[in-house]
XYZ file of N, CA and C in Angstrom:
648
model
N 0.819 -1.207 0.000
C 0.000 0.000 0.000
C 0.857 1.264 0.000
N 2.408 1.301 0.058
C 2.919 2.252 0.570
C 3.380 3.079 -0.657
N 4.495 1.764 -0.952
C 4.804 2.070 -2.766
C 4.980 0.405 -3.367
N 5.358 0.297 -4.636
C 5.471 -1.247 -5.297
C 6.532 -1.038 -4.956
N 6.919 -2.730 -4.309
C 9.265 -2.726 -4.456
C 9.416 -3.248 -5.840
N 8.695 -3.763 -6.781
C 9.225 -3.803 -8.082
C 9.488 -2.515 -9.009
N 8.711 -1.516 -8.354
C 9.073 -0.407 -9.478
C 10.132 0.785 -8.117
N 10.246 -0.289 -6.830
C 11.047 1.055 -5.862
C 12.258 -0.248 -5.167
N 12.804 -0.803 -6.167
C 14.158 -1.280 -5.469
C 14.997 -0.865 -4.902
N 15.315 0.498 -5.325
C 16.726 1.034 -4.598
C 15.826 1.485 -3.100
N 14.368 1.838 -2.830
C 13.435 2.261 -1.586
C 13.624 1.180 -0.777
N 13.474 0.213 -1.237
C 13.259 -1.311 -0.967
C 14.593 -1.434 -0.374
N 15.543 -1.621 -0.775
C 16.940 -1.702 -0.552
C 17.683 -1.117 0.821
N 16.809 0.400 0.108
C 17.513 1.478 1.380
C 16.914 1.291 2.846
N 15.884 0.892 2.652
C 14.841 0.547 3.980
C 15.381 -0.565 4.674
N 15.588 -1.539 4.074
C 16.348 -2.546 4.561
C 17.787 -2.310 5.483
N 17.996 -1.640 4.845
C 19.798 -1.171 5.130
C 19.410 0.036 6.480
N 18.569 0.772 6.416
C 18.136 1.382 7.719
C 17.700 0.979 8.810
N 16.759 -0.048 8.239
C 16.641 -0.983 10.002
C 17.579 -1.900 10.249
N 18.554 -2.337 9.125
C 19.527 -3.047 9.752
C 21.043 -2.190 10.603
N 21.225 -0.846 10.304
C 22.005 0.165 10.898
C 21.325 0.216 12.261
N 20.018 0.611 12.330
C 19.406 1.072 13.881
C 19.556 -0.056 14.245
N 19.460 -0.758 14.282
C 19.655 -2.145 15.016
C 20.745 -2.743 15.500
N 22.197 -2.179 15.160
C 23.314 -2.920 14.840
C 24.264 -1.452 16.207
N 23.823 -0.264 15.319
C 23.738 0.676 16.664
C 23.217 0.506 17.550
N 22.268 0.598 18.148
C 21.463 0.170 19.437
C 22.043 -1.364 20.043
N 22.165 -2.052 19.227
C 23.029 -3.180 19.788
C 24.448 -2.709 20.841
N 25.551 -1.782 19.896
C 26.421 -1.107 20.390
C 26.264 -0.646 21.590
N 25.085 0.297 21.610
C 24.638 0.699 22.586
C 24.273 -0.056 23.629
N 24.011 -0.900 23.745
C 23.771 -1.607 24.719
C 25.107 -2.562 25.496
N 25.793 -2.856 24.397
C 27.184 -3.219 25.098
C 27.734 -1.999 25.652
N 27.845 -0.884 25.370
C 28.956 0.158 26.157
C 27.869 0.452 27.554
N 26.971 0.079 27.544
C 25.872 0.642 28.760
C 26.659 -0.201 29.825
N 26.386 -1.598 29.392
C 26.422 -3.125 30.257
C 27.836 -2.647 30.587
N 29.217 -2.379 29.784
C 30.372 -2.593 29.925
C 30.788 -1.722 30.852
N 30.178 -0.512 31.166
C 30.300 0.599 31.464
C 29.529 -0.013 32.899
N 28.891 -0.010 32.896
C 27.940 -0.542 34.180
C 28.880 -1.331 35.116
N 29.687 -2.755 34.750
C 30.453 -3.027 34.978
C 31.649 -2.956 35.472
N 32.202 -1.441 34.688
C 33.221 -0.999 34.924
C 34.671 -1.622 34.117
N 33.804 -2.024 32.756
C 35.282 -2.611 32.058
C 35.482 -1.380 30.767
N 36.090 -0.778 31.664
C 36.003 1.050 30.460
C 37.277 0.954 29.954
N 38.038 0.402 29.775
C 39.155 -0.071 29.178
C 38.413 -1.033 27.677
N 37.628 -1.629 28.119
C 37.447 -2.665 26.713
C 35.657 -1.921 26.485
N 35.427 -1.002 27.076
C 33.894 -0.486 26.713
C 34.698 0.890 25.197
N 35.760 1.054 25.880
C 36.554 2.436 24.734
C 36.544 2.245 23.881
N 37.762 0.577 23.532
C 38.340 0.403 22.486
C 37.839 -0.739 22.369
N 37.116 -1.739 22.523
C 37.095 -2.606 21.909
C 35.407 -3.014 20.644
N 35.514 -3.415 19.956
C 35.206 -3.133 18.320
C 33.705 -3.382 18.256
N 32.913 -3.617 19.701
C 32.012 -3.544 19.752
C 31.473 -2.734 21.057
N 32.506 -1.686 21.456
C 32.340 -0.382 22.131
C 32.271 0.822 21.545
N 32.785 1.364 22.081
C 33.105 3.266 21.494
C 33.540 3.344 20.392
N 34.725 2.848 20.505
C 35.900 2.884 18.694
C 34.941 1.892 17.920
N 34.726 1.001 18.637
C 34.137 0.362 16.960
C 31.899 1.310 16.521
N 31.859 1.890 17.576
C 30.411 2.505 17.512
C 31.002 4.056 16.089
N 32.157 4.600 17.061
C 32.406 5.863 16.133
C 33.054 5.124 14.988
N 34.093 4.192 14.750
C 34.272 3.871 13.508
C 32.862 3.185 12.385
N 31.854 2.463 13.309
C 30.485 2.519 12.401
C 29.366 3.281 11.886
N 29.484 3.787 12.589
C 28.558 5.507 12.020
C 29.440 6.486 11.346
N 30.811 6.615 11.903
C 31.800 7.334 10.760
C 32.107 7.019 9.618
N 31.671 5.597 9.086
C 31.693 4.452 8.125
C 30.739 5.076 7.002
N 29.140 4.982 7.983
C 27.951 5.075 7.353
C 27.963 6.415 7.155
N 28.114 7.590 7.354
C 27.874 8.960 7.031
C 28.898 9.035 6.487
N 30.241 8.744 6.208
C 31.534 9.477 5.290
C 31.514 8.583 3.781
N 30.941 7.255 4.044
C 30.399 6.918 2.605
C 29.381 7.492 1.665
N 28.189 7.996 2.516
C 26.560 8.346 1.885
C 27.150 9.407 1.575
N 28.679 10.598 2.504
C 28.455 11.810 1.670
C 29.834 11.566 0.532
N 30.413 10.386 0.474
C 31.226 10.243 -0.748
C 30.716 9.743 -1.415
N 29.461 9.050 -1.705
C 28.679 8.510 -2.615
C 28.136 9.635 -3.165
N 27.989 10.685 -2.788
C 27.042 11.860 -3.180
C 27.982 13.201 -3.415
N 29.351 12.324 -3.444
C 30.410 13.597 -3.949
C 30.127 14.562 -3.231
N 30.266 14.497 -1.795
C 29.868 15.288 -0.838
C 31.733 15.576 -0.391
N 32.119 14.726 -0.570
C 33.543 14.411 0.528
C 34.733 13.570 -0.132
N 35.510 14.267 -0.693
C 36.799 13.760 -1.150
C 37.591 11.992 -0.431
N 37.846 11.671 -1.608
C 37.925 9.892 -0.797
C 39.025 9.798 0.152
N 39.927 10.928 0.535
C 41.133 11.372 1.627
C 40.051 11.063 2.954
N 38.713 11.450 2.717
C 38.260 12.150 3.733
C 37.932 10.817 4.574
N 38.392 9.388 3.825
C 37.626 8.091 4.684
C 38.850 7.849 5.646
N 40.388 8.200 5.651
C 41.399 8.378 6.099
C 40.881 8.503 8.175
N 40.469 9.622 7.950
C 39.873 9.692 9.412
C 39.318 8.707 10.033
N 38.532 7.902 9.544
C 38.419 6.343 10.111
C 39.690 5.739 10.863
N 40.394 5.953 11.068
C 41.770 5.100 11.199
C 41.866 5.672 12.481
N 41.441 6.915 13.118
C 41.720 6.665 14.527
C 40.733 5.985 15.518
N 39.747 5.730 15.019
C 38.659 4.885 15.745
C 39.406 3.122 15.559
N 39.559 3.239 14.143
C 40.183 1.785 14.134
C 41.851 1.413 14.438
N 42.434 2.599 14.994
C 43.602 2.634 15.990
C 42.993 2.138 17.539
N 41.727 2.811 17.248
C 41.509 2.472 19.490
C 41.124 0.880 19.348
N 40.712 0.452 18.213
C 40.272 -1.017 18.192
C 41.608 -2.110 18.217
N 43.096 -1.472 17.919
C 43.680 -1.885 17.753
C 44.688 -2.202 19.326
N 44.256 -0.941 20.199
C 44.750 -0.941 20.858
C 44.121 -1.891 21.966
N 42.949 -2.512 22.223
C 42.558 -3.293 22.913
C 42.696 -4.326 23.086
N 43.558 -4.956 22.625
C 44.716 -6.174 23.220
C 45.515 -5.533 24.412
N 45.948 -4.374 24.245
C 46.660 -3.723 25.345
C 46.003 -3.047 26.411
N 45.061 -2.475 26.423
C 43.729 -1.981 27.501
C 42.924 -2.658 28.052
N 42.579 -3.323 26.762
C 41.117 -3.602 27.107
C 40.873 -5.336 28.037
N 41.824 -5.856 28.340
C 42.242 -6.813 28.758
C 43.042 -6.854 30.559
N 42.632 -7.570 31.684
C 43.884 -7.497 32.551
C 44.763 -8.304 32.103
N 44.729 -8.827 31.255
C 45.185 -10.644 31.193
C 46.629 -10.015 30.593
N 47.835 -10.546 31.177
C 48.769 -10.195 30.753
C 49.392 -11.304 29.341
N 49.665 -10.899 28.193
C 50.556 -11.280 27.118
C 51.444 -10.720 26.733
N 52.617 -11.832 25.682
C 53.418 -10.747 25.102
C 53.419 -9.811 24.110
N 54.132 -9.205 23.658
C 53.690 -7.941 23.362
C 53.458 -8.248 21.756
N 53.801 -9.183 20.891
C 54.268 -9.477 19.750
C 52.372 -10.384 19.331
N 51.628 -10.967 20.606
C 50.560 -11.842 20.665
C 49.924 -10.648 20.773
N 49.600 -9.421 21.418
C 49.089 -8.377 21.516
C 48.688 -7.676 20.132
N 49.885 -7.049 19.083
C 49.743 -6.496 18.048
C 49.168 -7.346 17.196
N 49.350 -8.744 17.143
C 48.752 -9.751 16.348
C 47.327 -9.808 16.524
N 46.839 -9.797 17.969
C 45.293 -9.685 18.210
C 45.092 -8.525 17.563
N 45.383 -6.977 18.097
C 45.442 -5.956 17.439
C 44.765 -5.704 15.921
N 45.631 -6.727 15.008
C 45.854 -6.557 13.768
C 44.622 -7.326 13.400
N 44.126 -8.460 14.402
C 43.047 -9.350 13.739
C 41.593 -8.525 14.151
N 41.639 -8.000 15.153
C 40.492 -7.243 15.889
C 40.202 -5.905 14.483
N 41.145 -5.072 13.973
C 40.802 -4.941 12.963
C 40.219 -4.399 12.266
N 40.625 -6.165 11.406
C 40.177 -6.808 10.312
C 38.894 -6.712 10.380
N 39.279 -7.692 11.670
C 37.087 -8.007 11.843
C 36.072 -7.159 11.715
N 36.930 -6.039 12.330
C 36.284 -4.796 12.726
C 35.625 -4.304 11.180
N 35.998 -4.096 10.140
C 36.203 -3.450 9.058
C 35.169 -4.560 8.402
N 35.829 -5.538 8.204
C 34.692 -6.780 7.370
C 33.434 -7.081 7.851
N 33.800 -7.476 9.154
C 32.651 -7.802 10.110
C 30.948 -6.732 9.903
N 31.753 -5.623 10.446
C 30.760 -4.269 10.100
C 30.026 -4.329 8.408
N 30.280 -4.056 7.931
C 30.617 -4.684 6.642
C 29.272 -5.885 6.106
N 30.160 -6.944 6.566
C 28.862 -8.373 6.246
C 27.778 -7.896 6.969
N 28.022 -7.735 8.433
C 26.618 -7.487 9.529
C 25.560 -6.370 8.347
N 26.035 -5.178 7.930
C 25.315 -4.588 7.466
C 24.895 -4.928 6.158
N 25.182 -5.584 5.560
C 24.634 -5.983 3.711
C 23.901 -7.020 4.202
N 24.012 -7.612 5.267
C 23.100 -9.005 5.635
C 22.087 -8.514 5.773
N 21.588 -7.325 6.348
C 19.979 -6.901 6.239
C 19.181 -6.371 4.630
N 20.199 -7.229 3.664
C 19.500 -6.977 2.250
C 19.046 -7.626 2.318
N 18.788 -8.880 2.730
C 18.106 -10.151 2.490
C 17.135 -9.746 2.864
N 16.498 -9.041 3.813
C 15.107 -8.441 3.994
C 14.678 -7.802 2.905
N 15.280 -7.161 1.440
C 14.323 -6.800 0.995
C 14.202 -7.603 -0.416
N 15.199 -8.620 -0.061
C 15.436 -9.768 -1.169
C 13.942 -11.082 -0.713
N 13.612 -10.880 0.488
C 12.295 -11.233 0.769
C 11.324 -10.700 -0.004
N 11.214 -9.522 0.380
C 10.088 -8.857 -0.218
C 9.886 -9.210 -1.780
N 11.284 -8.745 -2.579
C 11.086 -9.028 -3.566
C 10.408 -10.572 -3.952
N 10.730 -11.644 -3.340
C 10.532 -13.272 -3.635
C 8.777 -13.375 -3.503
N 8.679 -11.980 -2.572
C 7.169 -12.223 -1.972
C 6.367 -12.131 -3.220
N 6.795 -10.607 -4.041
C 6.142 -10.073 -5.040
C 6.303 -10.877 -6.147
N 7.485 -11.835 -6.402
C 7.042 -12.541 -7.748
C 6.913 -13.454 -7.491
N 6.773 -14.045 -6.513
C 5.560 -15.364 -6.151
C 4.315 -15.118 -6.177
N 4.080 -13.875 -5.855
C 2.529 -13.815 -6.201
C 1.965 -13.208 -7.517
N 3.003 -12.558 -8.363
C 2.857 -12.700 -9.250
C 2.386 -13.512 -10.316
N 3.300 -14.475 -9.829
C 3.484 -15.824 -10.583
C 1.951 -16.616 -10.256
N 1.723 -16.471 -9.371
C 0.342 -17.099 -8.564
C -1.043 -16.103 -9.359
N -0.769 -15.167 -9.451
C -2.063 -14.138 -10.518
C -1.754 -14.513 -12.025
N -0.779 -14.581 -12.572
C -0.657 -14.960 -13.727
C -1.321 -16.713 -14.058
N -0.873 -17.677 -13.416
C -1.412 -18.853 -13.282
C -3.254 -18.665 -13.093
N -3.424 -18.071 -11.990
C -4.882 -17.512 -12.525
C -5.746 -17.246 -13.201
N -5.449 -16.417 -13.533
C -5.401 -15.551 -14.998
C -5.892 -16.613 -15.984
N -4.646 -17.466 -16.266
C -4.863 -18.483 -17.165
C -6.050 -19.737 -17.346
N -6.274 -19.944 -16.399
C -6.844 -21.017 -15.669
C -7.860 -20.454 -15.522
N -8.458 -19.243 -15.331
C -9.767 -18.780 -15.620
C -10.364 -18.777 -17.260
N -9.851 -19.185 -17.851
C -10.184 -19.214 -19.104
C -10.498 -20.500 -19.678
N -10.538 -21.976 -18.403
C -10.598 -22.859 -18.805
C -12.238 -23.686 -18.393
N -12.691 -24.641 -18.611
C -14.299 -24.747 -18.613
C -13.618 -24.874 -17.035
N -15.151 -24.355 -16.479
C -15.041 -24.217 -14.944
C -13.852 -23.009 -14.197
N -13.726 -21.484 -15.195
C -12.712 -21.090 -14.646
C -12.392 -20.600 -13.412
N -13.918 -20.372 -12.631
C -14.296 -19.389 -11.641
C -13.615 -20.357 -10.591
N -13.752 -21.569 -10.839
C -13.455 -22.434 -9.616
C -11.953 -22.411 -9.335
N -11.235 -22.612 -10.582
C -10.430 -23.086 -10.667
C -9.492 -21.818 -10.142
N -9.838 -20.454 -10.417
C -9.308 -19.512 -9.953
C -9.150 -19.488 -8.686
N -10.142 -19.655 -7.967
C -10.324 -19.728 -6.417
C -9.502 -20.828 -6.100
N -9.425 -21.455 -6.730
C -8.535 -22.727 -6.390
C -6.993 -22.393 -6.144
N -6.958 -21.815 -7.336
C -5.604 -21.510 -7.441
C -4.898 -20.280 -6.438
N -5.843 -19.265 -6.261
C -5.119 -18.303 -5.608
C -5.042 -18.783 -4.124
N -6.275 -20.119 -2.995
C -6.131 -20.274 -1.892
C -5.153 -21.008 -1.720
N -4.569 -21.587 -3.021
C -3.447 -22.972 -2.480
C -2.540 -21.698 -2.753
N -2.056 -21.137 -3.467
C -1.270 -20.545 -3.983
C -0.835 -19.594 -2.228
N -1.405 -19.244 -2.164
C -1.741 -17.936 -0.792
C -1.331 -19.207 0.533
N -2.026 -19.846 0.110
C -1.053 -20.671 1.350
C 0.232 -21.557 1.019
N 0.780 -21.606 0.072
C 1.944 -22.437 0.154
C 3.191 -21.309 0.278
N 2.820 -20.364 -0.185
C 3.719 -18.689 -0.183
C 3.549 -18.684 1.419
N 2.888 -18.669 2.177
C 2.550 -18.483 3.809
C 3.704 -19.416 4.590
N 3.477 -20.513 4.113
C 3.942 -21.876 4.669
C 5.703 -21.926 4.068
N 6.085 -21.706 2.635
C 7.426 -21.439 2.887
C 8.234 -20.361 3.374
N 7.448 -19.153 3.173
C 8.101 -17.462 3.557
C 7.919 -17.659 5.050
N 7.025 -18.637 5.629
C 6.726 -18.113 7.008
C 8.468 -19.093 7.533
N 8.253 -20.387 6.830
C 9.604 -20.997 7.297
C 10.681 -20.220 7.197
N 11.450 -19.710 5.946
C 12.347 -19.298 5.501
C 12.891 -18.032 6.835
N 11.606 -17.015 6.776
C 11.849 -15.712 7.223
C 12.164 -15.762 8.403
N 11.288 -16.599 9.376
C 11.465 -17.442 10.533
C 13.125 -17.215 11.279
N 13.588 -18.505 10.201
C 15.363 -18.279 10.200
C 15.749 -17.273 10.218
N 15.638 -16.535 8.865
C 16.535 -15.480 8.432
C 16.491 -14.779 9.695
N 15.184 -14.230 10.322
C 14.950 -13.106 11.130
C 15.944 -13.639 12.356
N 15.774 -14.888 12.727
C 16.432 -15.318 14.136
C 18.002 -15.304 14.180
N 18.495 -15.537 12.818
C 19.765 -15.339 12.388
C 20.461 -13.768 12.571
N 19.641 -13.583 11.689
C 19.805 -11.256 12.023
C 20.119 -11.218 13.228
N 18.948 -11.442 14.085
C 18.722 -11.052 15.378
C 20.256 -11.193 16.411
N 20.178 -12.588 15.606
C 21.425 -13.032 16.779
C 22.670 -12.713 16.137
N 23.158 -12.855 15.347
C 24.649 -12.200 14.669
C 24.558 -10.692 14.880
N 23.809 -10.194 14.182
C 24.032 -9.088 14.044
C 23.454 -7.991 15.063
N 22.445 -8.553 15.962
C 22.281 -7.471 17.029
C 22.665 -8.024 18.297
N 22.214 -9.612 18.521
C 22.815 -10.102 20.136
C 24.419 -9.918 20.566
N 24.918 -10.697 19.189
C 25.910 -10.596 19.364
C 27.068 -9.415 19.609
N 26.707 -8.403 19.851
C 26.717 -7.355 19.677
C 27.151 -6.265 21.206
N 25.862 -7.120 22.298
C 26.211 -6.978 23.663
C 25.815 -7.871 24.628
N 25.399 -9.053 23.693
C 25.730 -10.067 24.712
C 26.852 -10.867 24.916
N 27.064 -11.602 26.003
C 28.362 -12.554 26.600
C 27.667 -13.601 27.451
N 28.329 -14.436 27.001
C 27.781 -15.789 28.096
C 28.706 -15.965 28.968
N 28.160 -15.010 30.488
C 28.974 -15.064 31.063
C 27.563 -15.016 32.691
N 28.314 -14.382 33.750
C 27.328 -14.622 34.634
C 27.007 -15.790 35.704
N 25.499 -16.471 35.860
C 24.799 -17.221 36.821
C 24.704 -18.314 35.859
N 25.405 -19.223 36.031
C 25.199 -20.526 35.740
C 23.650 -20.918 35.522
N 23.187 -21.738 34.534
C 22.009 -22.147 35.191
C 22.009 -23.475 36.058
N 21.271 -23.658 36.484
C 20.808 -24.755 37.431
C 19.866 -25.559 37.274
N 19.357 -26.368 36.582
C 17.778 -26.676 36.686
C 17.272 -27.531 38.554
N 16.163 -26.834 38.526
C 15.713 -27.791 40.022
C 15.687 -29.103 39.465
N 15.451 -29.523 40.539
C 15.772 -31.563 41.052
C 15.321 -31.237 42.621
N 14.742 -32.306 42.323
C 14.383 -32.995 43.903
C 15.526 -33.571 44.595
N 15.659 -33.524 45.558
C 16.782 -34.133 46.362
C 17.313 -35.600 46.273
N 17.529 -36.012 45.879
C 17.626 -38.263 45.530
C 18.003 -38.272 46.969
N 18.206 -38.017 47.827
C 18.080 -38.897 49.412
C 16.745 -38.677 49.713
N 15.641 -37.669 49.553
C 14.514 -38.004 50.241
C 13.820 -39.132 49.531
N 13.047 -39.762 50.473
C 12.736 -41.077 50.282
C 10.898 -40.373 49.271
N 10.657 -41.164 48.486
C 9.181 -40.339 47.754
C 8.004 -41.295 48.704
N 6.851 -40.836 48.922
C 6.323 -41.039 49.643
C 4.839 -41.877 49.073
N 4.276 -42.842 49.844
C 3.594 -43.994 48.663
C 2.093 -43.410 49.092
Protein backbone atom coordinates (compact mmCIF):
# COMPACT_ATOMS: atom_id res chain seq x y z
CA UNK A 1 0.00 0.00 0.00
CA UNK A 2 2.92 2.25 0.57
CA UNK A 3 4.80 2.07 -2.77
CA UNK A 4 5.47 -1.25 -5.30
CA UNK A 5 9.27 -2.73 -4.46
CA UNK A 6 9.22 -3.80 -8.08
CA UNK A 7 9.07 -0.41 -9.48
CA UNK A 8 11.05 1.05 -5.86
CA UNK A 9 14.16 -1.28 -5.47
CA UNK A 10 16.73 1.03 -4.60
CA UNK A 11 13.43 2.26 -1.59
CA UNK A 12 13.26 -1.31 -0.97
CA UNK A 13 16.94 -1.70 -0.55
CA UNK A 14 17.51 1.48 1.38
CA UNK A 15 14.84 0.55 3.98
CA UNK A 16 16.35 -2.55 4.56
CA UNK A 17 19.80 -1.17 5.13
CA UNK A 18 18.14 1.38 7.72
CA UNK A 19 16.64 -0.98 10.00
CA UNK A 20 19.53 -3.05 9.75
CA UNK A 21 22.00 0.17 10.90
CA UNK A 22 19.41 1.07 13.88
CA UNK A 23 19.66 -2.14 15.02
CA UNK A 24 23.31 -2.92 14.84
CA UNK A 25 23.74 0.68 16.66
CA UNK A 26 21.46 0.17 19.44
CA UNK A 27 23.03 -3.18 19.79
CA UNK A 28 26.42 -1.11 20.39
CA UNK A 29 24.64 0.70 22.59
CA UNK A 30 23.77 -1.61 24.72
CA UNK A 31 27.18 -3.22 25.10
CA UNK A 32 28.96 0.16 26.16
CA UNK A 33 25.87 0.64 28.76
CA UNK A 34 26.42 -3.12 30.26
CA UNK A 35 30.37 -2.59 29.92
CA UNK A 36 30.30 0.60 31.46
CA UNK A 37 27.94 -0.54 34.18
CA UNK A 38 30.45 -3.03 34.98
CA UNK A 39 33.22 -1.00 34.92
CA UNK A 40 35.28 -2.61 32.06
CA UNK A 41 36.00 1.05 30.46
CA UNK A 42 39.16 -0.07 29.18
CA UNK A 43 37.45 -2.67 26.71
CA UNK A 44 33.89 -0.49 26.71
CA UNK A 45 36.55 2.44 24.73
CA UNK A 46 38.34 0.40 22.49
CA UNK A 47 37.09 -2.61 21.91
CA UNK A 48 35.21 -3.13 18.32
CA UNK A 49 32.01 -3.54 19.75
CA UNK A 50 32.34 -0.38 22.13
CA UNK A 51 33.10 3.27 21.49
CA UNK A 52 35.90 2.88 18.69
CA UNK A 53 34.14 0.36 16.96
CA UNK A 54 30.41 2.51 17.51
CA UNK A 55 32.41 5.86 16.13
CA UNK A 56 34.27 3.87 13.51
CA UNK A 57 30.48 2.52 12.40
CA UNK A 58 28.56 5.51 12.02
CA UNK A 59 31.80 7.33 10.76
CA UNK A 60 31.69 4.45 8.13
CA UNK A 61 27.95 5.07 7.35
CA UNK A 62 27.87 8.96 7.03
CA UNK A 63 31.53 9.48 5.29
CA UNK A 64 30.40 6.92 2.60
CA UNK A 65 26.56 8.35 1.88
CA UNK A 66 28.46 11.81 1.67
CA UNK A 67 31.23 10.24 -0.75
CA UNK A 68 28.68 8.51 -2.62
CA UNK A 69 27.04 11.86 -3.18
CA UNK A 70 30.41 13.60 -3.95
CA UNK A 71 29.87 15.29 -0.84
CA UNK A 72 33.54 14.41 0.53
CA UNK A 73 36.80 13.76 -1.15
CA UNK A 74 37.92 9.89 -0.80
CA UNK A 75 41.13 11.37 1.63
CA UNK A 76 38.26 12.15 3.73
CA UNK A 77 37.63 8.09 4.68
CA UNK A 78 41.40 8.38 6.10
CA UNK A 79 39.87 9.69 9.41
CA UNK A 80 38.42 6.34 10.11
CA UNK A 81 41.77 5.10 11.20
CA UNK A 82 41.72 6.67 14.53
CA UNK A 83 38.66 4.89 15.75
CA UNK A 84 40.18 1.79 14.13
CA UNK A 85 43.60 2.63 15.99
CA UNK A 86 41.51 2.47 19.49
CA UNK A 87 40.27 -1.02 18.19
CA UNK A 88 43.68 -1.88 17.75
CA UNK A 89 44.75 -0.94 20.86
CA UNK A 90 42.56 -3.29 22.91
CA UNK A 91 44.72 -6.17 23.22
CA UNK A 92 46.66 -3.72 25.34
CA UNK A 93 43.73 -1.98 27.50
CA UNK A 94 41.12 -3.60 27.11
CA UNK A 95 42.24 -6.81 28.76
CA UNK A 96 43.88 -7.50 32.55
CA UNK A 97 45.19 -10.64 31.19
CA UNK A 98 48.77 -10.20 30.75
CA UNK A 99 50.56 -11.28 27.12
CA UNK A 100 53.42 -10.75 25.10
CA UNK A 101 53.69 -7.94 23.36
CA UNK A 102 54.27 -9.48 19.75
CA UNK A 103 50.56 -11.84 20.66
CA UNK A 104 49.09 -8.38 21.52
CA UNK A 105 49.74 -6.50 18.05
CA UNK A 106 48.75 -9.75 16.35
CA UNK A 107 45.29 -9.69 18.21
CA UNK A 108 45.44 -5.96 17.44
CA UNK A 109 45.85 -6.56 13.77
CA UNK A 110 43.05 -9.35 13.74
CA UNK A 111 40.49 -7.24 15.89
CA UNK A 112 40.80 -4.94 12.96
CA UNK A 113 40.18 -6.81 10.31
CA UNK A 114 37.09 -8.01 11.84
CA UNK A 115 36.28 -4.80 12.73
CA UNK A 116 36.20 -3.45 9.06
CA UNK A 117 34.69 -6.78 7.37
CA UNK A 118 32.65 -7.80 10.11
CA UNK A 119 30.76 -4.27 10.10
CA UNK A 120 30.62 -4.68 6.64
CA UNK A 121 28.86 -8.37 6.25
CA UNK A 122 26.62 -7.49 9.53
CA UNK A 123 25.31 -4.59 7.47
CA UNK A 124 24.63 -5.98 3.71
CA UNK A 125 23.10 -9.01 5.63
CA UNK A 126 19.98 -6.90 6.24
CA UNK A 127 19.50 -6.98 2.25
CA UNK A 128 18.11 -10.15 2.49
CA UNK A 129 15.11 -8.44 3.99
CA UNK A 130 14.32 -6.80 0.99
CA UNK A 131 15.44 -9.77 -1.17
CA UNK A 132 12.29 -11.23 0.77
CA UNK A 133 10.09 -8.86 -0.22
CA UNK A 134 11.09 -9.03 -3.57
CA UNK A 135 10.53 -13.27 -3.64
CA UNK A 136 7.17 -12.22 -1.97
CA UNK A 137 6.14 -10.07 -5.04
CA UNK A 138 7.04 -12.54 -7.75
CA UNK A 139 5.56 -15.36 -6.15
CA UNK A 140 2.53 -13.82 -6.20
CA UNK A 141 2.86 -12.70 -9.25
CA UNK A 142 3.48 -15.82 -10.58
CA UNK A 143 0.34 -17.10 -8.56
CA UNK A 144 -2.06 -14.14 -10.52
CA UNK A 145 -0.66 -14.96 -13.73
CA UNK A 146 -1.41 -18.85 -13.28
CA UNK A 147 -4.88 -17.51 -12.53
CA UNK A 148 -5.40 -15.55 -15.00
CA UNK A 149 -4.86 -18.48 -17.16
CA UNK A 150 -6.84 -21.02 -15.67
CA UNK A 151 -9.77 -18.78 -15.62
CA UNK A 152 -10.18 -19.21 -19.10
CA UNK A 153 -10.60 -22.86 -18.80
CA UNK A 154 -14.30 -24.75 -18.61
CA UNK A 155 -15.04 -24.22 -14.94
CA UNK A 156 -12.71 -21.09 -14.65
CA UNK A 157 -14.30 -19.39 -11.64
CA UNK A 158 -13.46 -22.43 -9.62
CA UNK A 159 -10.43 -23.09 -10.67
CA UNK A 160 -9.31 -19.51 -9.95
CA UNK A 161 -10.32 -19.73 -6.42
CA UNK A 162 -8.54 -22.73 -6.39
CA UNK A 163 -5.60 -21.51 -7.44
CA UNK A 164 -5.12 -18.30 -5.61
CA UNK A 165 -6.13 -20.27 -1.89
CA UNK A 166 -3.45 -22.97 -2.48
CA UNK A 167 -1.27 -20.54 -3.98
CA UNK A 168 -1.74 -17.94 -0.79
CA UNK A 169 -1.05 -20.67 1.35
CA UNK A 170 1.94 -22.44 0.15
CA UNK A 171 3.72 -18.69 -0.18
CA UNK A 172 2.55 -18.48 3.81
CA UNK A 173 3.94 -21.88 4.67
CA UNK A 174 7.43 -21.44 2.89
CA UNK A 175 8.10 -17.46 3.56
CA UNK A 176 6.73 -18.11 7.01
CA UNK A 177 9.60 -21.00 7.30
CA UNK A 178 12.35 -19.30 5.50
CA UNK A 179 11.85 -15.71 7.22
CA UNK A 180 11.47 -17.44 10.53
CA UNK A 181 15.36 -18.28 10.20
CA UNK A 182 16.53 -15.48 8.43
CA UNK A 183 14.95 -13.11 11.13
CA UNK A 184 16.43 -15.32 14.14
CA UNK A 185 19.76 -15.34 12.39
CA UNK A 186 19.81 -11.26 12.02
CA UNK A 187 18.72 -11.05 15.38
CA UNK A 188 21.42 -13.03 16.78
CA UNK A 189 24.65 -12.20 14.67
CA UNK A 190 24.03 -9.09 14.04
CA UNK A 191 22.28 -7.47 17.03
CA UNK A 192 22.81 -10.10 20.14
CA UNK A 193 25.91 -10.60 19.36
CA UNK A 194 26.72 -7.36 19.68
CA UNK A 195 26.21 -6.98 23.66
CA UNK A 196 25.73 -10.07 24.71
CA UNK A 197 28.36 -12.55 26.60
CA UNK A 198 27.78 -15.79 28.10
CA UNK A 199 28.97 -15.06 31.06
CA UNK A 200 27.33 -14.62 34.63
CA UNK A 201 24.80 -17.22 36.82
CA UNK A 202 25.20 -20.53 35.74
CA UNK A 203 22.01 -22.15 35.19
CA UNK A 204 20.81 -24.76 37.43
CA UNK A 205 17.78 -26.68 36.69
CA UNK A 206 15.71 -27.79 40.02
CA UNK A 207 15.77 -31.56 41.05
CA UNK A 208 14.38 -33.00 43.90
CA UNK A 209 16.78 -34.13 46.36
CA UNK A 210 17.63 -38.26 45.53
CA UNK A 211 18.08 -38.90 49.41
CA UNK A 212 14.51 -38.00 50.24
CA UNK A 213 12.74 -41.08 50.28
CA UNK A 214 9.18 -40.34 47.75
CA UNK A 215 6.32 -41.04 49.64
CA UNK A 216 3.59 -43.99 48.66
Amino acid sequence: LWFSPMHNIPLLMGLSLTVGIALIVSGLGLRIYNGWRKGQKGAVLTGKNGVAGLIFYTGAIFTGVLFWRDLLPGSALLWLALPLAGVFMHPFVGTTEKKPVAMAVAEGTVEVMETVLGYLANTFSFLRVAAFGLAHVGLLMAVFALADYVGTLPLGDLWVILVHVTGNLVILLLEGLVVSVQTVRLEFYEFFSKFFQGEGVAYRPLALDSGIERGG
